[in-house]
Coordinates of C-alpha atoms and ligand atoms in Angstrom, one line a residue:
M2 CA 0.0 0.0 0.0
Q3 CA 2.7 2.4 1.1
E4 CA 4.7 1.4 -2.0
D5 CA 1.7 2.2 -4.2
Q6 CA 1.4 5.6 -2.6
R7 CA 5.0 6.3 -3.2
S8 CA 4.9 5.4 -6.9
Q9 CA 1.7 7.4 -7.3
G10 CA 3.4 10.3 -5.6
K11 CA 6.3 10.0 -8.1
V12 CA 3.9 10.0 -11.1
N13 CA 2.2 13.0 -9.7
R14 CA 5.4 14.9 -9.1
E15 CA 6.7 14.2 -12.6
H16 CA 3.4 15.3 -14.1
W17 CA 3.2 18.6 -12.2
L18 CA 6.9 19.5 -12.8
E19 CA 6.3 19.0 -16.5
E20 CA 3.1 21.2 -16.3
E21 CA 4.9 23.9 -14.4
E22 CA 7.7 23.8 -17.0
H23 CA 5.1 24.9 -19.5
L24 CA 4.1 27.7 -17.2
A25 CA 7.7 28.8 -16.8
Q26 CA 8.0 28.9 -20.6
R27 CA 4.9 30.9 -21.0
I28 CA 6.2 33.4 -18.4
Q29 CA 9.5 33.6 -20.4
Q30 CA 7.5 34.4 -23.6
A31 CA 5.6 37.1 -21.7
V32 CA 8.5 39.0 -20.1
N33 CA 10.7 39.4 -23.1
P34 CA 8.6 40.7 -26.0
G35 CA 10.6 41.3 -29.1
G36 CA 13.7 39.7 -27.7
E37 CA 17.2 41.2 -27.9
R38 CA 16.2 43.5 -30.8
A39 CA 13.6 45.2 -28.8
I40 CA 16.0 45.7 -25.9
A41 CA 18.5 47.2 -28.2
R42 CA 15.9 49.6 -29.6
L43 CA 15.0 50.6 -26.1
A44 CA 18.6 51.2 -25.2
K45 CA 19.0 53.5 -28.2
Q46 CA 16.1 55.5 -26.9
G47 CA 17.7 55.7 -23.4
K48 CA 15.2 53.3 -21.9
K49 CA 15.5 50.2 -19.8
P50 CA 13.1 47.2 -20.0
V51 CA 10.1 48.0 -17.7
R52 CA 10.7 45.2 -15.3
E53 CA 14.2 46.6 -14.6
L54 CA 12.7 49.9 -13.8
V55 CA 10.2 48.3 -11.5
Q56 CA 13.0 46.4 -9.7
A57 CA 14.9 49.7 -9.2
L58 CA 11.7 51.4 -7.9
I59 CA 11.1 48.9 -5.1
D60 CA 13.3 48.5 -2.0
P61 CA 16.7 46.9 -2.6
G62 CA 16.8 43.2 -1.9
T63 CA 13.0 42.8 -2.1
D64 CA 11.0 41.0 -4.8
F65 CA 8.3 42.3 -7.1
F66 CA 5.1 40.3 -6.9
E67 CA 3.8 40.5 -10.5
L68 CA 0.2 40.0 -11.3
G69 CA -1.3 38.8 -14.6
V70 CA 2.0 38.0 -16.1
I71 CA 0.6 35.7 -18.8
A72 CA -2.3 38.1 -19.7
G73 CA -3.0 38.7 -23.4
F74 CA -1.9 35.5 -25.1
G75 CA -4.1 34.1 -27.9
M76 CA -6.5 37.0 -28.0
D77 CA -7.0 37.3 -31.8
Y78 CA -7.5 41.1 -31.9
P79 CA -8.0 43.0 -35.2
G80 CA -5.1 43.7 -37.4
G81 CA -3.7 40.2 -37.0
V82 CA -2.7 40.9 -33.3
R83 CA -2.8 37.5 -31.6
D84 CA -0.6 37.9 -28.6
V85 CA -0.3 41.0 -26.4
P86 CA 2.5 39.8 -24.0
S87 CA 1.5 40.6 -20.4
G88 CA -1.3 42.7 -21.9
G89 CA 1.4 45.3 -22.7
L90 CA 1.3 46.5 -19.0
V91 CA 3.3 45.2 -16.0
T92 CA 1.3 45.4 -12.8
G93 CA 2.1 44.1 -9.3
L94 CA 3.0 44.7 -5.7
G95 CA 6.3 46.0 -4.4
K96 CA 7.5 47.6 -1.3
I97 CA 8.6 51.2 -1.5
H98 CA 10.3 52.4 1.8
G99 CA 8.7 49.5 3.5
N100 CA 5.2 50.2 2.3
W101 CA 3.3 47.9 -0.1
S102 CA 2.4 49.8 -3.3
M103 CA 0.7 49.0 -6.5
I104 CA 3.0 49.5 -9.5
F105 CA 1.9 50.0 -13.1
A106 CA 4.3 50.1 -16.0
N107 CA 3.5 50.3 -19.7
D108 CA 5.7 48.1 -21.9
S109 CA 6.5 50.2 -24.9
R110 CA 7.8 47.1 -26.7
V111 CA 4.3 45.9 -27.0
K112 CA 2.7 48.0 -29.7
A113 CA 4.0 51.2 -28.1
G114 CA 2.3 50.4 -24.8
T115 CA -1.1 51.1 -26.3
Y116 CA -4.2 50.0 -24.5
F117 CA -6.0 46.9 -25.9
P118 CA -9.1 45.6 -24.0
I119 CA -6.9 43.3 -22.0
T120 CA -4.6 46.1 -21.1
L121 CA -7.5 48.1 -19.7
K122 CA -8.8 45.1 -17.8
K123 CA -5.4 44.6 -16.3
H124 CA -5.1 48.2 -15.4
M125 CA -8.6 48.2 -13.8
R126 CA -7.9 45.1 -11.8
A127 CA -4.7 46.5 -10.3
Q128 CA -6.5 49.7 -9.4
A129 CA -9.3 47.7 -7.8
I130 CA -6.8 45.8 -5.7
A131 CA -5.1 49.1 -4.7
E132 CA -8.4 50.6 -3.7
Q133 CA -9.6 47.5 -1.8
C134 CA -6.3 47.2 0.1
G135 CA -5.5 50.9 0.5
L136 CA -2.3 51.0 -1.5
N137 CA -0.5 54.0 -3.1
C138 CA -0.1 53.7 -6.8
V139 CA 2.9 54.4 -9.0
Y140 CA 2.4 54.7 -12.8
I141 CA 5.5 54.3 -15.0
A142 CA 3.8 55.7 -18.1
D143 CA 5.0 55.1 -21.6
S144 CA 2.0 54.5 -23.9
G145 CA 0.7 55.5 -27.3
G146 CA -2.8 55.6 -25.6
A147 CA -5.8 53.7 -27.0
F148 CA -5.1 51.0 -29.5
L149 CA -6.9 52.9 -32.2
P150 CA -8.3 50.1 -34.4
M151 CA -10.3 49.0 -31.3
Q152 CA -11.5 52.4 -30.1
A153 CA -15.1 51.2 -29.5
D154 CA -13.7 48.5 -27.2
V155 CA -11.4 50.7 -25.2
F156 CA -12.7 54.2 -25.1
P157 CA -16.4 54.9 -24.4
D158 CA -17.6 52.5 -21.8
D159 CA -17.4 52.2 -18.0
G160 CA -14.2 50.2 -17.4
H161 CA -12.6 51.7 -20.5
F162 CA -10.0 54.4 -20.8
G163 CA -11.8 57.1 -18.7
S164 CA -12.1 54.7 -15.8
M165 CA -8.4 54.8 -15.2
F166 CA -8.6 58.5 -14.4
Y167 CA -11.8 58.2 -12.5
N168 CA -10.1 55.7 -10.3
M169 CA -7.1 57.9 -9.9
A170 CA -9.2 60.8 -8.8
R171 CA -11.2 58.8 -6.3
M172 CA -8.2 57.0 -4.8
S173 CA -6.4 60.3 -4.5
A174 CA -9.4 61.7 -2.5
M175 CA -9.2 58.6 -0.2
G176 CA -5.6 59.6 0.6
L177 CA -4.0 56.9 -1.6
K178 CA -1.1 58.6 -3.4
Q179 CA -1.2 58.6 -7.2
I180 CA 2.3 59.2 -8.5
T181 CA 3.3 59.2 -12.2
L182 CA 6.7 58.9 -13.8
S183 CA 6.4 59.6 -17.5
T184 CA 9.2 57.9 -19.4
G185 CA 7.8 58.1 -22.9
G186 CA 4.8 59.1 -25.0
N187 CA 1.5 60.0 -23.3
T188 CA -0.8 61.1 -26.0
A189 CA -4.4 62.3 -26.0
G190 CA -6.4 60.5 -23.2
G191 CA -3.0 59.0 -22.1
A192 CA -1.8 62.4 -21.1
Y193 CA -4.1 62.4 -18.1
I194 CA -2.0 59.7 -16.5
V195 CA 0.5 62.6 -15.9
F196 CA -2.0 65.4 -15.3
M197 CA -4.2 63.5 -12.9
A198 CA -1.3 62.4 -10.7
D199 CA -0.9 63.9 -7.2
E200 CA 2.7 64.3 -8.2
A201 CA 4.4 63.7 -11.6
A202 CA 7.9 63.5 -12.9
M203 CA 8.9 63.5 -16.5
I204 CA 12.2 62.7 -18.2
E205 CA 13.9 65.4 -20.3
D206 CA 14.0 64.6 -24.0
L207 CA 12.2 61.3 -23.5
A208 CA 8.8 62.0 -22.1
Y209 CA 6.1 64.1 -23.5
S210 CA 2.4 64.6 -22.8
F211 CA -0.2 66.4 -24.9
L212 CA -3.8 66.2 -25.7
G213 CA -3.1 66.1 -29.4
G214 CA 0.2 65.1 -30.9
P215 CA 2.0 67.0 -33.7
P216 CA 0.1 65.4 -36.6
L217 CA -3.2 66.2 -35.0
V218 CA -2.2 69.8 -34.2
K219 CA -1.1 70.3 -37.8
A220 CA -4.4 68.9 -39.1
A221 CA -6.6 70.8 -36.6
I222 CA -5.0 74.2 -36.5
G223 CA -2.2 74.1 -39.0
E224 CA 0.5 74.6 -36.4
E225 CA 3.8 72.9 -37.1
I226 CA 5.6 71.9 -34.0
D227 CA 7.7 68.9 -32.8
A228 CA 6.7 66.7 -29.8
E229 CA 9.4 68.2 -27.4
A230 CA 8.3 71.8 -28.0
L231 CA 4.6 70.9 -27.9
G232 CA 4.5 68.9 -24.6
G233 CA 8.0 67.6 -23.6
A234 CA 9.1 67.4 -20.0
G235 CA 10.6 70.9 -20.2
V236 CA 7.3 72.4 -21.3
H237 CA 5.4 70.8 -18.5
A238 CA 8.0 71.3 -15.7
R239 CA 8.9 74.9 -16.7
I240 CA 6.0 76.3 -18.6
S241 CA 2.6 74.6 -18.1
G242 CA 3.2 73.3 -14.6
G243 CA 1.5 70.0 -15.6
A244 CA 4.5 68.1 -14.2
D245 CA 6.2 68.7 -10.9
H246 CA 9.7 67.4 -11.6
I247 CA 12.0 67.1 -14.5
C248 CA 14.7 64.4 -14.5
K249 CA 17.6 63.7 -16.7
D250 CA 17.0 60.0 -17.2
Q251 CA 14.9 57.1 -16.1
M252 CA 17.0 56.2 -13.1
E253 CA 16.9 59.7 -11.8
G254 CA 13.1 59.6 -12.3
I255 CA 12.9 56.4 -10.3
E256 CA 14.9 57.9 -7.5
R257 CA 12.6 61.0 -7.5
I258 CA 9.5 58.8 -7.1
R259 CA 11.1 56.9 -4.2
E260 CA 11.9 60.2 -2.6
I261 CA 8.3 61.4 -3.0
L262 CA 7.0 58.3 -1.3
S263 CA 9.7 58.3 1.5
Q264 CA 7.5 60.7 3.5
E265 CA 4.6 58.2 3.8
N266 CA 3.5 56.9 7.2
P267 CA 4.4 53.2 7.7
Q268 CA 1.6 50.8 6.9
K269 CA 0.0 48.8 9.7
L270 CA -1.3 45.3 9.8
H271 CA -4.9 45.0 11.1
C272 CA -4.6 41.6 12.8
R273 CA -2.6 39.9 15.5
R274 CA 0.3 38.3 13.8
W275 CA 1.9 35.3 15.5
E276 CA 5.4 34.1 15.2
E277 CA 5.7 32.1 12.0
V278 CA 5.9 28.3 12.4
P279 CA 7.1 26.3 9.4
P280 CA 4.6 23.8 8.0
V281 CA 4.7 20.3 9.5
V282 CA 5.1 18.9 6.0
N283 CA 7.5 20.3 3.5
E284 CA 5.7 22.5 0.9
D285 CA 7.4 20.5 -1.8
R286 CA 5.2 17.5 -0.9
I287 CA 2.3 19.2 -2.7
Y288 CA 3.8 17.9 -5.9
E289 CA 3.2 14.4 -4.8
L290 CA -0.2 14.9 -3.0
M291 CA -1.9 16.6 -5.9
P292 CA -3.3 13.9 -8.2
A293 CA -2.2 14.2 -11.8
R294 CA -5.8 13.7 -12.9
V295 CA -7.8 16.9 -12.3
H296 CA -11.0 15.0 -11.5
Q297 CA -9.5 12.6 -9.0
A298 CA -10.5 13.1 -5.4
I299 CA -8.0 14.8 -3.1
D300 CA -7.4 14.9 0.6
V301 CA -7.3 18.6 0.9
G302 CA -6.4 18.6 4.6
R303 CA -3.0 17.1 3.6
I304 CA -2.5 19.8 1.0
I305 CA -3.3 22.5 3.6
E306 CA -0.7 21.0 5.9
C307 CA 1.9 21.8 3.3
F308 CA 1.3 25.5 3.3
A309 CA -0.1 26.3 6.7
D310 CA 2.0 27.0 9.8
G311 CA 2.8 23.9 11.7
V312 CA 0.3 24.8 14.5
G313 CA -2.4 22.6 12.9
L314 CA -5.9 23.2 11.6
R315 CA -8.4 24.0 14.3
G316 CA -11.3 22.4 12.6
Y317 CA -14.9 23.8 12.7
K318 CA -17.6 21.0 12.9
S319 CA -15.0 18.5 11.6
D320 CA -17.2 15.6 12.7
Y321 CA -20.5 16.9 11.3
A322 CA -22.4 14.7 8.8
P323 CA -19.5 12.3 7.8
G324 CA -19.4 11.6 4.1
R325 CA -21.3 14.8 3.3
G326 CA -20.4 17.6 5.7
D327 CA -16.7 16.9 5.1
K328 CA -16.9 17.6 1.4
I329 CA -15.9 21.0 2.6
I330 CA -13.3 21.4 5.3
T331 CA -13.6 24.4 7.5
G332 CA -11.3 25.6 10.3
K333 CA -8.7 28.1 11.4
I334 CA -5.1 28.0 10.3
R335 CA -2.2 30.4 10.3
I336 CA -0.1 31.3 7.4
K337 CA 3.2 32.9 8.3
G338 CA 1.7 33.9 11.6
I339 CA -1.5 35.4 10.1
P340 CA -4.7 33.7 11.3
V341 CA -7.1 32.7 8.5
G342 CA -10.3 30.8 8.2
V343 CA -10.1 28.1 5.5
V344 CA -13.0 26.8 3.5
A345 CA -11.6 24.0 1.4
A346 CA -13.4 21.7 -1.1
N347 CA -12.4 18.2 -0.1
D348 CA -12.4 14.7 -1.7
S349 CA -14.6 14.8 -4.9
G350 CA -15.5 18.4 -4.0
I351 CA -19.2 17.8 -4.7
I352 CA -20.9 20.1 -2.2
F353 CA -23.8 18.5 -0.3
V354 CA -26.4 20.4 1.7
E355 CA -24.6 19.7 5.0
A356 CA -21.3 21.0 3.6
A357 CA -23.0 24.1 2.3
R358 CA -24.7 24.9 5.6
K359 CA -21.5 24.3 7.5
A360 CA -19.5 26.6 5.2
T361 CA -22.1 29.3 5.4
E362 CA -22.0 29.2 9.2
F363 CA -18.2 29.4 9.2
I364 CA -18.0 32.3 6.8
V365 CA -20.5 34.3 8.9
R366 CA -18.5 33.4 12.1
C367 CA -15.2 34.4 10.6
S368 CA -16.7 37.7 9.4
M369 CA -18.0 38.5 12.9
E370 CA -14.6 37.7 14.3
K371 CA -12.9 39.6 11.6
T372 CA -10.8 36.7 10.5
P373 CA -9.8 36.7 6.8
L374 CA -11.0 33.8 4.7
L375 CA -9.2 31.5 2.3
F376 CA -11.2 29.5 -0.2
V377 CA -9.4 26.5 -1.5
Q378 CA -11.5 25.7 -4.6
N379 CA -11.6 22.1 -5.9
S380 CA -15.3 21.7 -6.6
P381 CA -17.1 20.6 -9.7
G382 CA -20.4 21.9 -8.2
Y383 CA -23.2 21.4 -5.8
M384 CA -24.9 18.0 -5.6
V385 CA -27.7 17.4 -8.2
G386 CA -30.7 15.1 -8.2
S387 CA -34.1 14.9 -6.5
E388 CA -32.8 14.1 -3.0
A389 CA -30.5 17.1 -3.1
E390 CA -33.1 19.4 -4.6
H391 CA -35.8 18.4 -2.1
G392 CA -33.3 18.7 0.7
G393 CA -32.8 22.4 -0.3
I394 CA -29.4 22.3 -2.1
G395 CA -30.5 25.4 -4.1
K396 CA -31.3 27.5 -1.1
Y397 CA -28.4 26.3 1.0
G398 CA -26.0 27.0 -1.9
A399 CA -27.6 30.4 -2.3
D400 CA -27.0 31.1 1.4
M401 CA -23.4 30.3 0.9
V402 CA -23.2 32.7 -2.0
R403 CA -24.9 35.3 0.1
A404 CA -22.4 34.8 2.9
V405 CA -19.5 35.0 0.6
S406 CA -20.8 38.1 -1.1
N407 CA -21.4 40.0 2.1
A408 CA -18.3 38.9 4.1
R409 CA -16.3 42.1 4.5
V410 CA -13.2 40.4 5.7
P411 CA -10.2 39.9 3.3
R412 CA -11.1 36.9 1.0
I413 CA -8.6 35.0 -1.1
Q414 CA -9.4 32.2 -3.5
L415 CA -6.9 29.5 -4.5
V416 CA -8.0 27.2 -7.3
I417 CA -6.4 23.7 -7.2
G418 CA -8.8 21.6 -9.2
P419 CA -12.2 21.7 -10.9
D420 CA -14.0 25.0 -10.6
N421 CA -17.4 24.7 -12.1
G422 CA -21.0 26.0 -11.9
A423 CA -22.4 27.5 -8.8
A424 CA -19.5 26.2 -6.7
N425 CA -17.4 28.9 -8.4
Y426 CA -19.8 31.4 -6.8
G427 CA -20.0 29.8 -3.4
M428 CA -16.3 29.3 -3.2
C429 CA -15.7 33.0 -3.9
G430 CA -14.9 33.1 -7.7
R431 CA -14.0 36.2 -9.6
A432 CA -17.5 37.7 -9.6
Y433 CA -17.4 37.7 -5.8
R434 CA -14.4 40.1 -5.9
P435 CA -11.9 38.2 -3.7
H436 CA -9.0 40.4 -2.7
F437 CA -6.8 38.0 -4.6
L438 CA -7.6 35.0 -6.9
F439 CA -4.8 32.6 -7.5
S440 CA -4.8 29.7 -9.8
T441 CA -2.5 26.7 -10.3
M442 CA -1.8 24.4 -13.2
R443 CA -4.4 21.9 -11.8
A444 CA -7.2 24.5 -12.0
R445 CA -10.0 24.0 -14.6
T446 CA -12.5 26.8 -14.6
S447 CA -15.7 26.4 -16.7
V448 CA -19.4 26.6 -16.3
M449 CA -19.5 22.8 -16.2
S450 CA -17.1 20.0 -17.1
G451 CA -16.6 19.4 -20.9
R452 CA -18.2 16.0 -20.6
S453 CA -21.4 17.4 -19.0
A454 CA -21.6 20.3 -21.5
A455 CA -21.2 17.9 -24.4
E456 CA -24.0 15.7 -23.2
V457 CA -26.4 18.7 -22.6
L458 CA -25.7 20.1 -26.0
L459 CA -25.7 16.8 -27.7
S460 CA -29.2 16.0 -26.4
L461 CA -30.4 19.4 -27.7
E462 CA -28.8 18.9 -31.1
K463 CA -30.3 15.4 -31.3
R464 CA -33.8 16.8 -30.5
K465 CA -33.4 19.5 -33.2
R466 CA -32.3 17.0 -35.8
Q467 CA -35.2 14.6 -34.9
T468 CA -37.7 17.4 -35.5
E469 CA -36.1 18.0 -38.9
G470 CA -36.3 14.3 -39.6
K471 CA -32.6 13.8 -39.6
E472 CA -31.1 11.4 -37.1
M473 CA -27.5 12.0 -36.1
T474 CA -25.1 9.3 -37.3
E475 CA -22.7 7.7 -34.8
A476 CA -19.8 9.5 -36.5
E477 CA -21.6 12.8 -36.2
V478 CA -22.3 12.2 -32.5
A479 CA -18.7 11.3 -31.8
S480 CA -17.4 14.4 -33.7
F481 CA -19.9 16.7 -31.9
R482 CA -18.8 15.3 -28.6
D483 CA -15.1 15.5 -29.4
G484 CA -15.3 19.1 -30.6
L485 CA -17.0 20.2 -27.4
L486 CA -14.6 18.3 -25.2
K487 CA -11.7 20.0 -26.9
K488 CA -13.2 23.4 -26.7
Y489 CA -13.8 23.0 -22.9
E490 CA -10.4 21.6 -22.3
L491 CA -8.9 24.7 -24.0
E492 CA -11.1 27.2 -22.3
A493 CA -11.0 25.8 -18.8
H494 CA -7.2 25.7 -18.8
P495 CA -5.3 28.1 -16.6
F496 CA -3.5 29.5 -19.6
Y497 CA -6.7 30.5 -21.3
C498 CA -8.1 31.9 -18.0
G499 CA -4.8 33.6 -17.2
A500 CA -4.7 35.2 -20.6
R501 CA -8.1 36.8 -19.9
L502 CA -7.3 37.7 -16.3
F503 CA -9.9 35.4 -14.7
N504 CA -7.1 35.0 -12.1
D505 CA -4.5 37.3 -10.7
R506 CA -1.6 34.9 -11.0
I507 CA -0.9 31.3 -11.7
L508 CA 1.2 30.0 -8.8
F509 CA 3.8 27.3 -8.9
F510 CA 2.9 24.9 -6.1
R511 CA 6.1 25.8 -4.4
E512 CA 5.0 29.4 -4.3
I513 CA 1.6 28.9 -2.6
R514 CA 2.7 29.6 1.0
D515 CA 4.6 32.7 0.2
A516 CA 1.9 34.1 -2.1
L517 CA -0.9 33.5 0.3
A518 CA 1.1 35.1 3.1
L519 CA 1.8 38.1 1.0
A520 CA -1.8 38.4 -0.2
L521 CA -3.1 38.2 3.4
E522 CA -0.6 40.8 4.6
V523 CA -1.6 43.2 1.8
S524 CA -5.3 42.6 2.3
L525 CA -5.0 43.4 6.0
L526 CA -3.6 46.9 5.5
R527 CA -7.1 48.3 5.8
P528 CA -9.2 48.0 8.9
I529 CA -11.8 45.2 8.5
A530 CA -15.4 46.5 8.2
E531 CA -18.4 45.1 9.9
S532 CA -20.4 42.5 7.9
T533 CA -24.1 42.4 7.5
F534 CA -25.7 39.6 5.6
G535 CA -29.3 40.3 4.6
N536 CA -31.9 37.6 4.2
F537 CA -30.7 34.0 4.7
R538 CA -33.1 31.3 3.6
F539 CA -32.3 28.7 6.4
Ligands
COA30 N1 -2.9 52.5 -32.0 C1 -2.6 51.5 -32.7 N2 -1.3 51.1 -32.9 C2 -0.4 52.0 -32.5 C3 -0.7 53.2 -31.8 C4 -2.0 53.4 -31.5 N3 -2.4 54.4 -30.8 N4 0.5 53.8 -31.5 C5 1.5 53.0 -32.0 N5 1.0 51.9 -32.6 C6 1.7 50.8 -33.2 C7 2.6 51.3 -34.4 O1 1.8 51.3 -35.5 C8 3.6 50.2 -34.4 O2 3.1 49.0 -34.9 P1 4.0 47.9 -35.7 O3 5.0 47.5 -34.7 O4 3.0 46.9 -36.1 O5 4.6 48.7 -36.8 C9 3.9 49.9 -32.9 O6 2.7 50.4 -32.3 C10 5.1 50.7 -32.4 O7 4.9 52.1 -32.6 P2 6.1 53.0 -33.1 O8 5.5 54.3 -33.6 O9 7.0 52.3 -34.0 O10 6.8 53.3 -31.7 P3 7.7 54.5 -31.2 O11 8.3 54.1 -29.9 O12 8.6 54.9 -32.3 O13 6.7 55.7 -31.0 C11 4.6 56.7 -30.1 C12 5.7 55.6 -30.0 C13 3.6 56.4 -29.0 C14 5.3 58.0 -29.9 C15 4.0 56.6 -31.5 O14 3.7 55.3 -31.8 C16 2.7 57.4 -31.6 O15 2.8 58.6 -31.8 N6 1.6 56.7 -31.6 C17 0.3 57.4 -31.8 C18 -0.2 58.0 -30.5 C19 -1.6 58.6 -30.5 O16 -1.8 59.5 -31.2 N7 -2.5 58.0 -29.7 C20 -3.8 58.5 -29.6 C21 -4.4 57.7 -28.5 S1 -5.9 58.3 -27.9

């Protein structure tokens, strides 16, 4: 038996290491758009690659926690644009003088840093995290503005271009500093990234900002003028007053931004943080414990042991309704000393009434006690069938969704398996605005499994064909089913979801503990509000 487990563990490890190798490759593709040639072009312009600038901005010896690294792959935008590496915008968390800050940096190597729909989505998401967690924002701006062939998809709507500045204005009013370093073009709407900032620095002979660039000025009023004289750093620092500082190069600009933020009060964690205790099981064991097959049952308690502090899980109703109540594990753990309530889909992950009721109770309890919540998602959905329906699975699932929606404590979701149907809601999926949503290579997010979707659609197709008097042949059935399975496999995959920013970051298993601790820390920088829950059904 032990021998079997060991060899299964080996198979699992090999499988996940290979999967994560694909992830590492995808990240490599994302961080180096255009290769050496693009770097050489930047150097000629006096610019460094954006991630080097970001690294210089954050405290020496600290790491940048990048979000949405693989955003923008396989998007098939107009003009033959398929990939927009990292969405053309680097976003993430870094410490500046000890304070967590949200950093935004346009990558001019990706279509001049212009905003595609995915760029905007990424910008909005980072601003939402900053607002939710109370973080100062630094914008390293170098963008040609809207990606003009898609103006209707990036300009007029809520969540489009204007929302960037709306968010800046509101965050500034909340006391969250909005600081811009302009290191390149900021044209038309893009100019507001400079002018809306609380404080802005521009680089001499490199940065410029204007509502209409030279060609537009010529067309509109016949004036002939070059970019520098129209809206260069000198114009805005010395004449218009639109910028507060002029710097000789990017590195001086970065130093100036650090200086501006050096006056900030230190951030404070709104929880009692205990001394960190290493996990009882080495984190590396996750590679063995995570079954290679996504739909195979897991013992989620053993996975939690690998990333939680070695003080154990203080279970909540651990003995309640064996075989049904334990399809979700609830209890208190600590991660690097931070107490957190964990709601983890266990075994097959199918949520029965008893598990839903227990989870709801626990979410309410943690909210009242102001304990953050971690949802470990591995659920293909709530139980179906007459017994479950008559037993109230609909209303108890809805109660769980209500609790998740109204819990005002920090909430983090980690997806380690199937993530389907209403279980996506009850386990705090994207629509429930978790402070952070992390995925892994084992995650599969779709409305239902490919197999179920194929059967549903196949039955509809067969009915339609019957009314038309045309039965489906066996070959047609097989091809229909196969096509749908492939489509779902593709779309549920973490790469597809990561490209569209359905998650904030795909974690390597070995990163889980560090990432969760960081996310909890950042989410606890704001005082926790009181929760009220409205009308439960039970
Ligand atoms: N929309 C669509 N594509 C754009 C674009 C825009 N706003 N701005 C630049 N691009 C494309 C270019 O066509 C080019 O595409 P290619 O690589 O397929 O040839 C690529 O982005 C790089 O642009 P390039 O002009 O070579 O880069 P640069 O570093 O020399 O100059 C700018 C950058 C921003 C100064 C320059 O591209 C520019 O002036 N763009 C127009 C800005 C503008 O008027 N925007 C209005 C927004 S509301």
